[in-house]
Tab-separated table of C-alpha atoms in Angstrom:
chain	number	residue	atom	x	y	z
A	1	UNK	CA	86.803	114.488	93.852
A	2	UNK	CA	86.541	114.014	90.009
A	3	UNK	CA	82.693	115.224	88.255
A	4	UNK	CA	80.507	112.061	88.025
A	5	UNK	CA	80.731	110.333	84.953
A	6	UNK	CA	77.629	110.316	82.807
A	7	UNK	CA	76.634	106.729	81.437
A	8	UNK	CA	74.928	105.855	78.152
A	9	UNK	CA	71.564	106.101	79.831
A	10	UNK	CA	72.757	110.101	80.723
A	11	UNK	CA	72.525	108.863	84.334
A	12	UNK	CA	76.015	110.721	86.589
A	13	UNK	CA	77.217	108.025	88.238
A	14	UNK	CA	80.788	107.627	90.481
A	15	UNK	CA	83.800	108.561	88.101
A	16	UNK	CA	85.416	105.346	89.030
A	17	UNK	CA	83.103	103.333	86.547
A	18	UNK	CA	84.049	105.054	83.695
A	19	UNK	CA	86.613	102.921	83.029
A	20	UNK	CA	84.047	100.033	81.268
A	21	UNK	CA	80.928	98.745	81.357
A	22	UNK	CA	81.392	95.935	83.926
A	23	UNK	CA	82.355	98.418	86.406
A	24	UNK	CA	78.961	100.361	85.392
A	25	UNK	CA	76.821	97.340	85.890
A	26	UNK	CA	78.695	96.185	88.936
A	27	UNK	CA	78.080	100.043	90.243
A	28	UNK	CA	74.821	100.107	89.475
A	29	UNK	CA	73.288	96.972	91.094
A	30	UNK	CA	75.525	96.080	93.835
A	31	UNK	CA	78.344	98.576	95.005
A	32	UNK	CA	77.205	100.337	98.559
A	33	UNK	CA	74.225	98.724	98.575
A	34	UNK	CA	73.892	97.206	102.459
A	35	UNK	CA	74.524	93.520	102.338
A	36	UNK	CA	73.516	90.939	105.419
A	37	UNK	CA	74.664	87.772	103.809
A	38	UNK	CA	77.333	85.730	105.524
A	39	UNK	CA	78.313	84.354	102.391
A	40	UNK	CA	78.282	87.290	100.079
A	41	UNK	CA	80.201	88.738	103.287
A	42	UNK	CA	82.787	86.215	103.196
A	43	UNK	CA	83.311	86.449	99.478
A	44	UNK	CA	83.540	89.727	98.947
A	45	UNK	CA	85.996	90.010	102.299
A	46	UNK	CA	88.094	87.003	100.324
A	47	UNK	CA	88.210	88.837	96.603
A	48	UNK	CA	89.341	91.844	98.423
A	49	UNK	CA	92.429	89.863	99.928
A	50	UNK	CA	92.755	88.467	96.199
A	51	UNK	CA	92.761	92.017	94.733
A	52	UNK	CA	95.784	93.381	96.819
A	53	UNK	CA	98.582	94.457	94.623
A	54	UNK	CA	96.043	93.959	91.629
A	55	UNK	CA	92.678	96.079	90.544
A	56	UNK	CA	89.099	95.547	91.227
A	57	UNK	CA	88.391	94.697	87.717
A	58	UNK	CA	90.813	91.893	87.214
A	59	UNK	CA	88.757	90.374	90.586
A	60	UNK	CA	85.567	91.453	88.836
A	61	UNK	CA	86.269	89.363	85.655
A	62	UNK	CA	87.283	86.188	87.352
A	63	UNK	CA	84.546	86.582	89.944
A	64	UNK	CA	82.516	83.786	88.427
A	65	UNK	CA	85.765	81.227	88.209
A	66	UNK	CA	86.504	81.846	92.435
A	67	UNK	CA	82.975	80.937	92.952
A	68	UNK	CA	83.576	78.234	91.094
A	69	UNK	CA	86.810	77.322	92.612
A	70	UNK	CA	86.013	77.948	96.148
A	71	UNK	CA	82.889	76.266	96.051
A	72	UNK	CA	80.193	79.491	96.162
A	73	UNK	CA	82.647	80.693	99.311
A	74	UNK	CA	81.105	78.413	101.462
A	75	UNK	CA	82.226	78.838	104.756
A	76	UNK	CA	81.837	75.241	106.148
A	77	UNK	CA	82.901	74.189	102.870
A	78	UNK	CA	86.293	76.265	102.563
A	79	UNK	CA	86.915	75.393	106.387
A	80	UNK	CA	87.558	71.745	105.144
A	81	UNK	CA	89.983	72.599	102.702
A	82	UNK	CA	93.203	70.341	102.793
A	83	UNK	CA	96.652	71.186	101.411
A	84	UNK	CA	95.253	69.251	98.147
A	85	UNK	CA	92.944	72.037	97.583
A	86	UNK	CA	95.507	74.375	97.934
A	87	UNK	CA	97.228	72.519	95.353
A	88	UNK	CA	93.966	71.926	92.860
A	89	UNK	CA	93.679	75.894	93.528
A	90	UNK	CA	97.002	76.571	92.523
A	91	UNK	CA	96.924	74.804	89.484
A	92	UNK	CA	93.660	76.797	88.223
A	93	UNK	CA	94.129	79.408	85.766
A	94	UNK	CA	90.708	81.014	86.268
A	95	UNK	CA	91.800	82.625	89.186
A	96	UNK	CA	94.543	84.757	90.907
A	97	UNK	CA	97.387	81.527	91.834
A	98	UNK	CA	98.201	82.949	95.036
A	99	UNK	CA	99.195	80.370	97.912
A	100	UNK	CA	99.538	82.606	100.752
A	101	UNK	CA	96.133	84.456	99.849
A	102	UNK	CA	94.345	80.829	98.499
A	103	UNK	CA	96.049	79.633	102.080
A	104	UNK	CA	94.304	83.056	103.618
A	105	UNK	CA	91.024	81.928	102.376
A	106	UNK	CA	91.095	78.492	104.122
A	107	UNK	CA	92.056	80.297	107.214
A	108	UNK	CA	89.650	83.749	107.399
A	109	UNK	CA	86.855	80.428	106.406
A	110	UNK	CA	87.963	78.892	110.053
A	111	UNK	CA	87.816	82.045	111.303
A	112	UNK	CA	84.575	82.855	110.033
A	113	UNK	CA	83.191	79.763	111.718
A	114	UNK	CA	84.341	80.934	114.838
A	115	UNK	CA	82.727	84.332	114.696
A	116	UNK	CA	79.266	82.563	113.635
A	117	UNK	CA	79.693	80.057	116.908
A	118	UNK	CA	80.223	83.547	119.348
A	119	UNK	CA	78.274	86.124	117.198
A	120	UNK	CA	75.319	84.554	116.167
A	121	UNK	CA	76.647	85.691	112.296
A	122	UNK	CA	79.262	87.101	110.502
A	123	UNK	CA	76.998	89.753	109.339
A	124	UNK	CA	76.226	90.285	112.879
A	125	UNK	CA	79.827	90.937	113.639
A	126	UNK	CA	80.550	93.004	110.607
A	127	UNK	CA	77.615	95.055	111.210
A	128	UNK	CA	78.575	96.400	114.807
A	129	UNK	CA	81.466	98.157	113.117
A	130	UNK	CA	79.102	100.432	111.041
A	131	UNK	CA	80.238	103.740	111.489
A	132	UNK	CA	77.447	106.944	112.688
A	133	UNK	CA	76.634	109.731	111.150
A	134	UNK	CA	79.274	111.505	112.988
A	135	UNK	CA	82.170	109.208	112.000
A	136	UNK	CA	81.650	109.269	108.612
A	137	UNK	CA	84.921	109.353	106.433
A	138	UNK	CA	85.619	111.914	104.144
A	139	UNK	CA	84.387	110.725	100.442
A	140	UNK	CA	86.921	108.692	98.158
A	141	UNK	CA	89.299	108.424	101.428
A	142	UNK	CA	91.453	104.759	101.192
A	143	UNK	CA	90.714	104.222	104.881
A	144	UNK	CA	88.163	105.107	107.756
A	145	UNK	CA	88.324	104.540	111.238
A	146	UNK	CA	85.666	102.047	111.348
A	147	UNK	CA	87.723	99.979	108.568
A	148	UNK	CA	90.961	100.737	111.356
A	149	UNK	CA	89.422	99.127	113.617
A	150	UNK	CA	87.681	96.392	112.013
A	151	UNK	CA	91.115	95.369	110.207
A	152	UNK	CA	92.273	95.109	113.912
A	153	UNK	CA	90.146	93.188	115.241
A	154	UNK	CA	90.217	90.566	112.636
A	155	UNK	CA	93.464	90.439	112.675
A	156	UNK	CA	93.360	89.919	116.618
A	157	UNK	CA	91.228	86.834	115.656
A	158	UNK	CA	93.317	85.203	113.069
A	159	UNK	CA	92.707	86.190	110.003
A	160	UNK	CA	95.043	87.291	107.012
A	161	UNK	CA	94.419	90.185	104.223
A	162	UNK	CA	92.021	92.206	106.015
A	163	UNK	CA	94.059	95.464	106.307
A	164	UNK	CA	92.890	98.701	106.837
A	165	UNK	CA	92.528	99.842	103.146
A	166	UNK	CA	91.167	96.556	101.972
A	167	UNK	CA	88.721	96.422	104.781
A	168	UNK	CA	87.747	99.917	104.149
A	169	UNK	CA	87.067	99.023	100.479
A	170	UNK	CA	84.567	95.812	101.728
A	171	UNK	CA	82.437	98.388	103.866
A	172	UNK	CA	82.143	100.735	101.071
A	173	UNK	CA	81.050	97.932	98.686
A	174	UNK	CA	79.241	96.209	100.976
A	175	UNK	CA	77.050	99.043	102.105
A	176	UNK	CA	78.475	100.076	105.689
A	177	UNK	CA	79.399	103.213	104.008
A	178	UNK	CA	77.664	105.015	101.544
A	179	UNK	CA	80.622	106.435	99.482
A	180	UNK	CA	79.003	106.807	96.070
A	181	UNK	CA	79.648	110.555	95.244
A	182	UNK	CA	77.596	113.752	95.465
A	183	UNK	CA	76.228	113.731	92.358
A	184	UNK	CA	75.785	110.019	91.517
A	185	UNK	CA	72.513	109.156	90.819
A	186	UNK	CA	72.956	105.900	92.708
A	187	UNK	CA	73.825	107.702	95.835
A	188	UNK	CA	70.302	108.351	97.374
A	189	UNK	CA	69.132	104.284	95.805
A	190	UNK	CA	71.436	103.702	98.726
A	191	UNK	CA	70.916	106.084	101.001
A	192	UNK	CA	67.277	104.739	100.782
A	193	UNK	CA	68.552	100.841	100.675
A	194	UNK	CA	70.389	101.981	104.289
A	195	UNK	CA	67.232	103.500	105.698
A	196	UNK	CA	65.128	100.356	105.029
A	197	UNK	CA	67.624	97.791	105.967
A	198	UNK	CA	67.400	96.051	108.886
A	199	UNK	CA	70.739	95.157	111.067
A	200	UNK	CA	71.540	92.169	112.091
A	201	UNK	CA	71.914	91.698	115.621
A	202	UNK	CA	74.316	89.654	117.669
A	203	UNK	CA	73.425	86.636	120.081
A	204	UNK	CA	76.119	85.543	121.152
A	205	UNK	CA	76.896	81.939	122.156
């Protein structure tokens, strides 16, 4: 893997933010720390299907313009999306004018509300595919087992732009797998996170 890159506080972070400083503050604060949240869940599951073919950082700019447009990715909200949406969507510049992946947000919302109804959450759900200690994949790898078989199963259920690499990429961010580098100073903030977060649990219905 590539040396960390040292920021302009002289703090080695992942080499990956070097590339500007919304990457450093989006590194910093939120990037493989462990997230429970349905809805930052479902967001960050739907700007990963939105990044395919594109990078993180085009995502990362327009990040505040799909909230906007998708209504805070609001599952219920999103589920009762008509084709007029899809049209309204298509017509705004702020964000990536996609149909099939706008049309794969409606979709992965319905079958978000599905998972909720038999797994209690989505966070639930997404949680039972965190990998063990002994699983781990190698750092910087595109794709892990655990993001193999989550891609699977989701796409078992319905939904659309959850392959293996950008499912892989949601775990990492989302803190299922701590991938920040040896070296990176953000590494053991969450490591620690990890240790002090508590799972969420299925009940199913």
């Amino acid at each position: 893997m590539a040396d960390p890159f040292t920021g302009p506080d002289g703090r080695p972070r992942c080499h990956w933010c070097a590339a500007t400083p919304g990457y450093i503050a989006y590194h910093d604060r939120e990037w493989g720390f462990p997230v429970a949240d349905d809805r930052r869940l479902f967001e960050k599951l739907c700007l990963e299907g939105f990044q395919s073919g594109l990078n993180w950082l085009t995502i990362l700019n327009k990040r505040e313009n799909f909230r906007a447009a998708f209504a805070n990715f609001d599952i219920d909200r999103i589920a009762a999306y008509t084709e007029a949406d899809v049209e309204r969507l298509l017509a705004d510049a702020g964000i990536v004018r996609h149909r099939g992946k706008i049309q794969a947000v409606i979709n992965n919302a319905r079958r978000a509300q599905e998972l909720v109804r038999s797994e209690g959450s989505l966070a639930a759900y997404v949680w039972s595919f965190e990998p063990d200690a002994q699983n781990l994949p190698p750092q910087g790898a595109a794709t892990s087992a655990a993001s193999i078989a989550l891609s699977k199963d989701l796409k078992k259920r319905g939904w659309a732009f959850v392959g293996p690499t950008t499912v892989h990429a949601f775990l990492q961010a989302m803190g299922l797998i701590n991938d920040h580098a040896e070296g990176c100073a953000f590494r053991a903030e969450a490591a620690e996170a990890r240790a002090g977060f508590r799972r969420p649990a299925a009940h199913r219905g």
